[in-house]
Short mmCIF file of C-alpha atoms and ligand atoms in Angstrom, two decimals:
data_model
loop_
_atom_site.label_atom_id
_atom_site.label_comp_id
_atom_site.label_asym_id
_atom_site.label_seq_id
_atom_site.Cartn_x
_atom_site.Cartn_y
_atom_site.Cartn_z
CA MET A 237 274.07 28.64 45.27
CA LYS A 238 273.81 26.20 48.18
CA VAL A 239 270.54 25.60 49.96
CA LEU A 240 269.81 23.38 52.95
CA PHE A 241 266.15 22.32 52.93
CA VAL A 242 265.01 21.38 56.43
CA VAL A 243 261.86 19.38 56.92
CA SER A 244 260.23 16.85 59.24
CA GLU A 245 258.98 14.45 56.57
CA VAL A 246 259.98 13.48 53.05
CA TYR A 247 258.46 10.93 50.72
CA PRO A 248 259.50 8.02 50.42
CA PHE A 249 261.20 7.97 53.85
CA MET A 250 258.35 9.26 56.02
CA LYS A 251 255.02 10.67 54.94
CA THR A 252 251.99 11.86 56.86
CA GLY A 253 250.74 14.47 54.40
CA GLY A 254 251.39 16.76 51.46
CA LEU A 255 254.45 18.26 53.11
CA ALA A 256 256.33 15.03 52.38
CA ASP A 257 255.41 15.22 48.68
CA VAL A 258 256.66 18.78 48.41
CA ALA A 259 259.86 17.95 50.30
CA TYR A 260 260.57 15.24 47.76
CA ALA A 261 259.57 16.98 44.55
CA LEU A 262 260.72 20.57 45.04
CA PRO A 263 264.38 19.83 45.84
CA LYS A 264 264.44 17.37 42.93
CA ALA A 265 263.11 20.05 40.58
CA LEU A 266 265.56 22.65 41.93
CA ARG A 267 268.55 20.37 41.43
CA LYS A 268 267.51 19.85 37.81
CA LEU A 269 267.69 23.63 37.48
CA GLY A 270 271.26 23.65 38.79
CA ILE A 271 270.77 24.56 42.46
CA ASP A 272 272.88 22.62 44.97
CA ILE A 273 270.04 21.95 47.36
CA ARG A 274 270.27 19.22 49.99
CA VAL A 275 267.58 18.00 52.33
CA ILE A 276 267.91 17.23 56.04
CA MET A 277 265.35 15.36 58.18
CA PRO A 278 265.19 13.18 61.32
CA ASN A 279 266.28 9.57 61.07
CA TYR A 280 263.00 8.01 62.17
CA VAL A 281 263.15 4.35 63.09
CA SER A 282 260.34 3.60 60.64
CA ILE A 283 262.22 4.71 57.52
CA PRO A 284 262.15 1.54 55.36
CA SER A 285 265.24 -0.60 55.80
CA LYS A 286 266.08 -0.54 52.09
CA TYR A 287 267.00 3.13 52.59
CA LYS A 288 268.58 2.66 56.03
CA GLU A 289 270.96 0.10 54.56
CA ARG A 290 272.28 2.66 52.08
CA MET A 291 272.86 5.46 54.61
CA GLN A 292 276.47 6.37 55.35
CA LYS A 293 277.71 7.97 58.52
CA VAL A 294 279.25 11.38 57.89
CA SER A 295 279.97 12.49 61.42
CA GLU A 296 279.01 12.48 65.10
CA PHE A 297 278.67 15.44 67.43
CA THR A 298 276.65 16.77 70.33
CA VAL A 299 273.60 19.01 70.21
CA PRO A 300 272.54 21.44 72.95
CA VAL A 301 269.00 21.01 74.30
CA GLY A 302 268.61 23.40 77.23
CA TRP A 303 271.44 22.64 79.65
CA ARG A 304 272.01 19.15 78.25
CA ASN A 305 274.12 17.93 75.36
CA GLN A 306 272.62 15.13 73.33
CA TYR A 307 274.25 12.77 70.87
CA ALA A 308 273.72 13.20 67.12
CA GLY A 309 274.85 11.11 64.21
CA LEU A 310 274.80 12.65 60.74
CA LEU A 311 273.88 10.16 58.02
CA TYR A 312 273.83 10.62 54.25
CA LEU A 313 272.06 9.06 51.30
CA GLU A 314 271.39 10.02 47.71
CA GLU A 315 267.98 9.28 46.25
CA ASP A 316 266.67 10.29 42.81
CA GLY A 317 269.59 12.66 42.38
CA VAL A 318 268.96 14.51 45.66
CA PRO A 319 271.42 14.38 48.59
CA PHE A 320 269.71 13.69 51.92
CA TYR A 321 271.10 14.09 55.42
CA PHE A 322 269.51 12.48 58.45
CA ILE A 323 269.95 13.45 62.09
CA ASP A 324 270.22 10.27 64.09
CA ASN A 325 269.27 9.89 67.74
CA GLU A 326 267.33 6.89 68.96
CA TYR A 327 266.08 8.55 72.12
CA TYR A 328 264.15 11.10 70.04
CA PHE A 329 263.35 9.27 66.82
CA LYS A 330 262.97 5.62 67.77
CA ARG A 331 259.23 5.77 68.25
CA ASN A 332 256.84 3.19 66.90
CA GLU A 333 254.11 5.25 65.35
CA GLY A 334 254.63 8.02 62.84
CA ALA A 335 256.57 11.23 63.08
CA TYR A 336 254.56 13.30 65.57
CA GLY A 337 252.01 13.24 68.31
CA TYR A 338 254.33 12.49 71.25
CA TYR A 339 254.27 14.27 74.62
CA ASP A 340 257.77 15.60 73.97
CA ASP A 341 257.38 16.81 70.36
CA GLY A 342 258.58 20.26 71.43
CA GLU A 343 261.83 18.84 72.74
CA ARG A 344 262.24 16.49 69.79
CA PHE A 345 262.05 19.31 67.26
CA VAL A 346 264.18 21.71 69.30
CA TYR A 347 266.76 18.94 69.32
CA PHE A 348 266.36 18.47 65.57
CA SER A 349 266.59 22.22 64.91
CA ASN A 350 269.78 22.65 66.92
CA GLY A 351 271.02 19.43 65.36
CA VAL A 352 270.60 20.90 61.89
CA LEU A 353 272.52 24.03 62.88
CA GLU A 354 275.33 21.94 64.39
CA ALA A 355 275.36 19.61 61.37
CA ILE A 356 276.31 22.50 59.11
CA LYS A 357 279.82 22.32 60.60
CA HIS A 358 280.08 18.72 59.42
CA MET A 359 279.03 18.91 55.77
CA GLY A 360 282.48 19.33 54.23
CA ASP A 361 282.42 21.65 51.23
CA PHE A 362 278.70 22.20 51.49
CA LYS A 363 278.31 25.52 53.29
CA PRO A 364 274.71 26.65 52.78
CA ASP A 365 273.97 30.22 51.70
CA ILE A 366 270.34 29.65 52.58
CA ILE A 367 268.48 27.50 55.09
CA HIS A 368 264.96 26.77 53.85
CA CYS A 369 262.69 25.78 56.78
CA ASN A 370 259.22 24.25 56.54
CA ASP A 371 256.33 24.34 59.02
CA TRP A 372 256.49 24.58 62.80
CA HIS A 373 258.87 21.67 63.35
CA THR A 374 261.72 23.69 61.88
CA ALA A 375 260.40 27.22 62.45
CA ILE A 376 262.59 27.83 65.48
CA ILE A 377 265.77 27.50 63.39
CA PRO A 378 265.84 31.16 62.20
CA VAL A 379 265.42 32.23 65.84
CA LEU A 380 268.24 30.00 67.09
CA LEU A 381 270.45 30.99 64.19
CA LYS A 382 270.12 34.68 64.93
CA GLU A 383 270.43 34.29 68.69
CA ASN A 384 273.03 31.58 69.15
CA TYR A 385 274.94 30.94 65.93
CA ILE A 386 275.27 34.07 63.83
CA PHE A 387 278.45 35.18 65.61
CA ASP A 388 280.37 32.24 64.23
CA ASP A 389 281.92 32.85 60.77
CA ILE A 390 280.33 29.77 59.20
CA TYR A 391 276.83 31.09 59.95
CA LYS A 392 277.36 34.79 59.57
CA ASN A 393 276.01 35.16 56.04
CA ILE A 394 273.35 32.45 56.06
CA LYS A 395 269.89 33.67 55.02
CA THR A 396 266.68 31.95 56.01
CA ILE A 397 263.42 31.29 54.26
CA PHE A 398 260.42 29.84 56.04
CA THR A 399 257.57 28.13 54.21
CA ILE A 400 254.16 27.77 55.83
CA HIS A 401 252.40 24.63 54.62
CA ASN A 402 249.70 24.87 57.25
CA LEU A 403 249.31 27.78 59.66
CA LYS A 404 246.97 25.82 61.91
CA TYR A 405 249.74 23.67 63.37
CA GLN A 406 252.03 26.16 65.07
CA GLY A 407 254.00 24.26 67.64
CA ILE A 408 252.62 25.99 70.72
CA PHE A 409 254.29 25.24 74.05
CA GLY A 410 254.50 26.61 77.57
CA LYS A 411 256.81 29.52 78.13
CA GLU A 412 259.15 27.43 80.29
CA VAL A 413 260.38 25.93 77.00
CA LEU A 414 262.33 29.15 76.41
CA GLY A 415 264.81 28.41 79.19
CA GLN A 416 264.45 24.66 79.48
CA LEU A 417 264.89 23.75 75.82
CA LEU A 418 265.81 26.78 73.73
CA ASN A 419 268.42 28.59 75.83
CA LEU A 420 266.57 31.81 75.16
CA GLY A 421 266.01 34.54 77.72
CA GLU A 422 262.70 35.71 79.20
CA ASN A 423 262.80 38.64 76.80
CA TYR A 424 261.63 36.24 74.07
CA PHE A 425 258.29 36.05 75.83
CA SER A 426 257.09 39.24 74.19
CA GLU A 427 254.62 40.15 71.45
CA ASP A 428 257.34 41.02 68.95
CA LYS A 429 259.05 37.66 69.48
CA LEU A 430 257.60 34.27 70.41
CA LYS A 431 254.73 35.07 72.77
CA TYR A 432 251.38 33.60 71.68
CA TYR A 433 248.66 34.11 74.27
CA ASP A 434 250.03 32.42 77.43
CA GLY A 435 252.62 30.31 75.64
CA ILE A 436 255.07 30.54 72.80
CA SER A 437 254.58 29.69 69.13
CA PHE A 438 257.44 28.26 67.09
CA MET A 439 255.56 29.22 63.91
CA LYS A 440 255.50 32.84 65.03
CA GLY A 441 259.27 32.71 65.57
CA GLY A 442 259.78 31.43 62.02
CA ILE A 443 257.62 34.20 60.61
CA ILE A 444 259.36 37.00 62.49
CA PHE A 445 262.97 35.83 62.37
CA SER A 446 263.32 34.48 58.85
CA ASP A 447 264.37 36.76 56.00
CA VAL A 448 261.56 35.65 53.72
CA VAL A 449 258.28 33.84 54.42
CA THR A 450 256.44 31.89 51.77
CA THR A 451 253.28 29.89 51.71
CA VAL A 452 252.08 27.35 49.22
CA SER A 453 249.59 29.30 47.08
CA SER A 454 248.91 32.96 46.35
CA THR A 455 245.31 32.83 47.60
CA TYR A 456 246.37 31.33 50.93
CA ALA A 457 249.05 34.04 51.23
CA GLU A 458 246.21 36.58 51.14
CA GLU A 459 243.74 34.56 53.23
CA ILE A 460 246.09 34.19 56.21
CA LYS A 461 246.10 37.96 56.59
CA THR A 462 242.44 37.75 57.66
CA SER A 463 241.10 36.69 61.03
CA TYR A 464 239.13 33.76 59.56
CA TYR A 465 242.26 32.02 58.28
CA GLY A 466 244.96 33.76 60.30
CA GLU A 467 245.01 31.48 63.39
CA GLY A 468 245.66 34.46 65.62
CA LEU A 469 248.64 35.59 63.53
CA HIS A 470 246.85 37.66 60.88
CA GLY A 471 247.99 40.95 62.43
CA LEU A 472 251.60 39.85 62.27
CA LEU A 473 251.19 38.49 58.75
CA ASN A 474 249.86 41.85 57.61
CA GLU A 475 252.84 43.57 59.18
CA ILE A 476 255.34 41.32 57.44
CA SER A 477 253.48 41.19 54.12
CA TYR A 478 256.49 42.94 52.51
CA LYS A 479 258.41 39.66 52.87
CA LEU A 480 255.50 37.21 52.40
CA TYR A 481 255.13 35.40 49.06
CA GLY A 482 252.69 32.78 47.79
CA ILE A 483 254.17 30.15 45.50
CA THR A 484 251.77 27.43 44.42
CA ASN A 485 252.97 23.85 44.81
CA GLY A 486 253.28 21.50 41.89
CA ILE A 487 253.37 17.72 41.76
CA ASP A 488 256.12 15.44 40.55
CA TYR A 489 255.27 14.60 36.95
CA ASP A 490 257.41 11.43 36.92
CA LEU A 491 255.75 10.05 40.02
CA PHE A 492 252.22 10.98 39.00
CA ASN A 493 251.80 9.96 35.41
CA PRO A 494 248.91 7.73 34.30
CA ARG A 495 250.92 6.67 31.27
CA TYR A 496 253.55 4.89 33.38
CA ASP A 497 251.98 4.49 36.82
CA LYS A 498 252.58 0.89 37.95
CA GLU A 499 249.87 1.00 40.59
CA ILE A 500 246.91 1.42 38.23
CA TYR A 501 245.16 -1.35 36.27
CA PHE A 502 245.51 0.17 32.81
CA ASN A 503 247.86 2.94 31.74
CA TYR A 504 246.51 5.80 29.65
CA ASP A 505 247.24 9.35 28.63
CA GLU A 506 245.33 12.31 27.26
CA ASN A 507 245.02 10.62 23.87
CA SER A 508 243.67 7.37 25.24
CA SER A 509 241.59 8.64 28.10
CA SER A 510 238.82 6.17 27.29
CA ASP A 511 241.12 3.54 28.83
CA LYS A 512 240.42 5.31 32.07
CA LEU A 513 237.08 3.47 32.07
CA LYS A 514 238.84 0.13 32.30
CA ASN A 515 240.33 1.30 35.55
CA LYS A 516 236.89 2.14 36.82
CA ASP A 517 235.56 -1.25 35.85
CA GLN A 518 238.38 -3.03 37.72
CA LEU A 519 238.07 -0.88 40.82
CA GLN A 520 234.31 -1.47 40.99
CA LYS A 521 235.05 -5.21 40.96
CA ARG A 522 237.69 -4.94 43.65
CA LEU A 523 235.60 -2.78 45.97
CA GLY A 524 232.35 -4.69 45.45
CA LEU A 525 230.56 -1.74 43.87
CA CYS A 526 227.88 -2.14 41.24
CA GLU A 527 229.75 -2.98 38.04
CA LYS A 528 228.34 -0.41 35.69
CA VAL A 529 230.69 1.89 33.87
CA ASP A 530 228.22 4.67 33.22
CA ILE A 531 227.62 5.74 36.82
CA PRO A 532 229.65 8.74 37.92
CA MET A 533 232.22 7.64 40.50
CA ILE A 534 233.21 10.25 43.04
CA GLY A 535 236.59 9.76 44.72
CA ILE A 536 237.72 11.18 48.06
CA VAL A 537 241.34 10.65 49.05
CA SER A 538 241.89 12.68 52.16
CA ARG A 539 242.60 12.87 55.81
CA LEU A 540 239.11 12.67 57.31
CA VAL A 541 239.27 15.84 59.38
CA GLY A 542 237.46 19.16 59.69
CA GLN A 543 239.96 21.05 57.51
CA LYS A 544 239.07 18.88 54.54
CA GLY A 545 235.36 19.73 54.65
CA ILE A 546 234.24 16.23 55.59
CA ASP A 547 231.45 17.67 57.76
CA LEU A 548 229.87 19.15 54.62
CA ILE A 549 229.75 15.69 53.12
CA ASP A 550 228.40 14.28 56.38
CA ASN A 551 225.64 16.89 56.24
CA VAL A 552 224.25 15.83 52.87
CA MET A 553 225.17 12.15 52.84
CA GLU A 554 221.52 11.05 52.58
CA GLU A 555 220.93 13.28 49.56
CA LEU A 556 224.15 12.08 47.96
CA ILE A 557 223.12 8.46 48.37
CA ASN A 558 219.87 9.23 46.57
CA LEU A 559 221.77 10.34 43.49
CA ASP A 560 222.84 7.79 40.93
CA ILE A 561 226.51 7.85 41.93
CA GLN A 562 229.24 5.79 43.52
CA LEU A 563 231.36 7.13 46.34
CA VAL A 564 234.86 5.80 47.07
CA ILE A 565 236.55 7.06 50.22
CA LEU A 566 240.18 6.46 51.17
CA GLY A 567 241.80 7.84 54.30
CA THR A 568 241.79 7.98 58.06
CA GLY A 569 241.03 10.69 60.57
CA GLU A 570 238.45 11.67 63.17
CA SER A 571 236.47 8.65 64.33
CA ARG A 572 233.08 10.38 63.86
CA PHE A 573 233.85 10.64 60.12
CA GLU A 574 235.36 7.19 59.87
CA GLU A 575 232.26 5.70 61.52
CA MET A 576 229.91 7.72 59.33
CA PHE A 577 231.50 6.47 56.11
CA LYS A 578 231.62 2.90 57.44
CA TYR A 579 227.93 3.09 58.27
CA TYR A 580 226.97 4.17 54.74
CA ALA A 581 229.29 1.61 53.16
CA GLY A 582 227.68 -1.05 55.32
CA THR A 583 224.17 0.07 54.40
CA TYR A 584 224.78 0.72 50.69
CA PRO A 585 227.65 -1.59 49.72
CA ASN A 586 226.89 -1.22 46.00
CA LYS A 587 227.23 2.53 46.14
CA VAL A 588 229.69 3.44 48.86
CA SER A 589 233.14 2.01 49.51
CA ALA A 590 234.81 3.20 52.71
CA ASN A 591 238.49 2.35 52.88
CA ILE A 592 239.51 3.60 56.29
CA PHE A 593 243.28 3.27 56.00
CA PHE A 594 245.91 4.81 53.84
CA SER A 595 247.44 3.07 50.88
CA ASN A 596 249.45 4.67 48.13
CA GLU A 597 248.53 1.90 45.79
CA LEU A 598 244.78 2.24 46.29
CA ALA A 599 245.06 6.04 46.16
CA GLN A 600 246.48 5.86 42.64
CA LYS A 601 243.72 3.47 41.61
CA VAL A 602 241.08 5.85 42.92
CA TYR A 603 242.59 8.79 41.01
CA ALA A 604 242.65 6.69 37.84
CA ALA A 605 239.17 5.19 38.21
CA SER A 606 237.08 8.06 39.51
CA ASP A 607 235.25 10.54 37.27
CA ILE A 608 235.00 13.24 39.91
CA PHE A 609 237.34 14.11 42.76
CA LEU A 610 235.70 15.82 45.73
CA MET A 611 237.72 18.21 47.93
CA PRO A 612 235.42 20.68 49.70
CA SER A 613 238.06 21.96 52.16
CA GLN A 614 237.29 24.56 54.79
CA PHE A 615 240.78 25.86 54.20
CA GLU A 616 243.53 24.48 51.96
CA PRO A 617 247.00 26.05 51.85
CA CYS A 618 247.60 24.37 48.49
CA GLY A 619 246.19 20.87 48.21
CA ILE A 620 247.81 18.14 46.20
CA GLY A 621 244.92 15.74 45.68
CA GLN A 622 243.21 18.03 43.16
CA LEU A 623 246.44 18.31 41.14
CA ILE A 624 246.93 14.56 41.00
CA ALA A 625 243.25 14.08 40.17
CA MET A 626 243.49 16.44 37.18
CA ARG A 627 246.59 14.67 35.92
CA TYR A 628 244.57 11.44 35.98
CA GLY A 629 241.51 12.99 34.34
CA SER A 630 239.33 12.95 37.44
CA ILE A 631 237.46 16.25 37.44
CA PRO A 632 237.83 18.16 40.71
CA ILE A 633 234.97 19.66 42.69
CA VAL A 634 236.46 22.03 45.25
CA ARG A 635 235.60 24.85 47.53
CA GLU A 636 237.13 28.12 46.40
CA THR A 637 239.83 28.49 49.01
CA GLY A 638 243.64 28.60 49.07
CA GLY A 639 245.40 26.55 46.44
CA LEU A 640 242.12 24.96 45.36
CA LYS A 641 240.98 28.35 44.10
CA ASP A 642 244.29 28.94 42.32
CA THR A 643 244.37 25.62 40.49
CA VAL A 644 240.74 24.67 39.79
CA HIS A 645 238.72 27.01 37.59
CA PRO A 646 234.97 26.46 37.40
CA TYR A 647 233.55 25.22 34.14
CA ASN A 648 231.61 27.88 32.28
CA GLU A 649 229.10 26.34 29.88
CA TYR A 650 228.84 29.56 27.83
CA THR A 651 232.53 30.10 27.16
CA GLY A 652 233.76 26.53 27.63
CA GLU A 653 236.39 27.80 30.06
CA GLY A 654 237.38 25.96 33.20
CA ASN A 655 238.84 22.63 34.28
CA GLY A 656 236.56 21.62 37.14
CA PHE A 657 233.76 22.74 39.43
CA SER A 658 233.77 24.91 42.51
CA PHE A 659 231.61 26.68 45.06
CA ALA A 660 232.41 29.70 47.21
CA ASN A 661 230.70 29.43 50.58
CA TYR A 662 231.42 26.75 53.14
CA ASN A 663 227.95 25.36 52.85
CA ALA A 664 226.74 21.79 52.31
CA GLN A 665 223.81 22.76 50.05
CA ASP A 666 226.11 24.74 47.75
CA MET A 667 228.39 21.74 47.56
CA LEU A 668 225.47 19.43 46.81
CA TYR A 669 224.24 21.76 44.08
CA THR A 670 227.72 21.80 42.52
CA ILE A 671 227.93 18.01 42.61
CA LYS A 672 224.54 17.76 40.87
CA ARG A 673 225.62 20.28 38.28
CA SER A 674 228.78 18.32 37.55
CA ILE A 675 226.76 15.12 37.18
CA ASP A 676 224.56 16.82 34.57
CA PHE A 677 227.68 17.54 32.54
CA TYR A 678 229.02 14.06 33.14
CA TYR A 679 226.20 12.76 30.92
CA LYS A 680 227.00 15.27 28.16
CA LYS A 681 229.87 13.24 26.83
CA ASP A 682 231.37 15.90 24.53
CA ILE A 683 231.63 18.38 27.32
CA TRP A 684 232.89 15.83 29.81
CA ASN A 685 235.57 14.42 27.51
CA ASN A 686 236.67 17.93 26.78
CA LEU A 687 236.99 18.60 30.51
CA ILE A 688 239.03 15.43 30.99
CA ASN A 689 241.28 16.42 28.16
CA LYS A 690 241.79 19.89 29.45
CA SER A 691 242.49 18.90 33.01
CA MET A 692 244.97 16.24 31.90
CA ARG A 693 246.84 18.82 29.83
CA GLU A 694 247.16 21.37 32.65
CA ASP A 695 250.74 22.02 33.64
CA ASN A 696 250.94 21.62 37.40
CA SER A 697 254.50 20.33 37.33
CA TRP A 698 257.12 21.96 39.55
CA LYS A 699 258.88 23.77 36.72
CA LYS A 700 257.21 27.15 37.07
CA SER A 701 257.17 27.22 40.86
CA ALA A 702 260.73 25.94 41.24
CA ASN A 703 261.86 28.92 39.17
CA MET A 704 259.95 31.23 41.48
CA TYR A 705 261.85 29.80 44.46
CA ILE A 706 265.11 30.37 42.59
CA ASP A 707 264.17 34.03 42.07
CA LEU A 708 263.56 34.36 45.80
CA TYR A 709 266.81 32.60 46.70
CA ASP A 710 268.61 34.95 44.30
CA LYS A 711 267.06 38.01 45.84
CA LEU A 712 268.06 36.86 49.33
CA ILE A 713 271.67 36.33 48.39
CA TRP A 714 271.91 39.58 46.45
CA ARG A 715 270.80 41.52 49.51
CA ASN A 716 274.19 40.85 51.10
C1 GLC B 1097 249.73 20.92 54.03
C2 GLC B 1097 248.50 21.65 53.54
C3 GLC B 1097 248.20 21.34 52.08
C4 GLC B 1097 249.46 21.52 51.23
C5 GLC B 1097 250.62 20.71 51.82
C6 GLC B 1097 251.93 20.88 51.07
O1 GLC B 1097 249.46 19.55 54.13
O2 GLC B 1097 247.36 21.35 54.33
O3 GLC B 1097 247.20 22.17 51.58
O4 GLC B 1097 249.22 21.09 49.92
O5 GLC B 1097 250.85 21.10 53.16
O6 GLC B 1097 252.34 22.21 51.00
#
């Protein structure tokens, strides 16, 4: 079985969020299970040079973008046992900052999508049975395949699967994009195709035109069929629910392992979890927090945006400060949240540490040092932070939504069940109550150690979920 996994970002080449972690770990897990899966992404200028130096040119060709033909180079590199292809074009991908957010993102990802389809002619023996697309940047591929490529023998039998990592970002553009970039007729501006209010939605195209749609947890797969979470597509998602599956993400257990992690101060595992405290001690020193090991440290590693529930925290910040806790924040996002955290860190430097940047190294230290990991998301397709936190024995407090609900089960003091804490309504007081409740248990050392132990032993590796993808791939191919 041959699968081409198409994605706009992959760790360690380019990462802006959890998508990049999945795009690294899932193909790696699938290859271990014997699937010939290869990954293709844009050759961004900012990919570190140590990888660029190892890339080999496979081929050159042209890619249609509207009435123009643009150059493409196809580059190749193997990393951690996974073959990667890169579509090279400086005009589109030589930009200084990050992967997205440019005025011509629509054109850039139409170019990339057509580039991927053209590249399939240049991959030698590797003729994919399945193209696996991810998020809006690649959602137009199933549309273009069915409209422009399917008549060619190489493409005739290719099946498509589209994974939604976040329904909120749809790739919405003016309808002129149909003719100017996509070479699609006016008839695509209709409710059963790409039309989305006055424009067109690439995400909608991916949902309608791919053979199977997946999303990254079973709860989110249900939630997006409702108007609250459906981003205007809930009607459609109900209609296509016969081909919609929720498969919960895992994390890479080699990459995220407190026993071997080189970024943390002291390594530990579930049998030596008391060494976790040494990490806390060191991090308190580094961040200038009060050096006392018996204060619960709450970690937040997150983009500081509405989706992540930061406004709930904002709402009860004063009350939080009054508790005997330490708060460590790492991440960037909306300036109102960045400023808010900076203000509290400035006013209470012993209690609050606001690290308004992103650093992999510090992130690992926060997972290892913190006692509690706070993730009160408004919506969360899967969430990766809570999975890493559990692996490092930091007990998650989450709102019961999406993947958070599927992976964190609230502690029940009567039965001893559960691996974390959670609250149902998107409400700051409920969150505050849950934080207080968790702190009560933090001081009951038997219970707390038990929780640490349990969460560290959870299996959130990719093994189970990778097998679920294989079942889906199998089904798709068997339908022929
Ligand atoms: C997006 C979602 C997040 C998910 C990730 C990987 O970033 O917001 O919940 O974990 O994609 O699928």
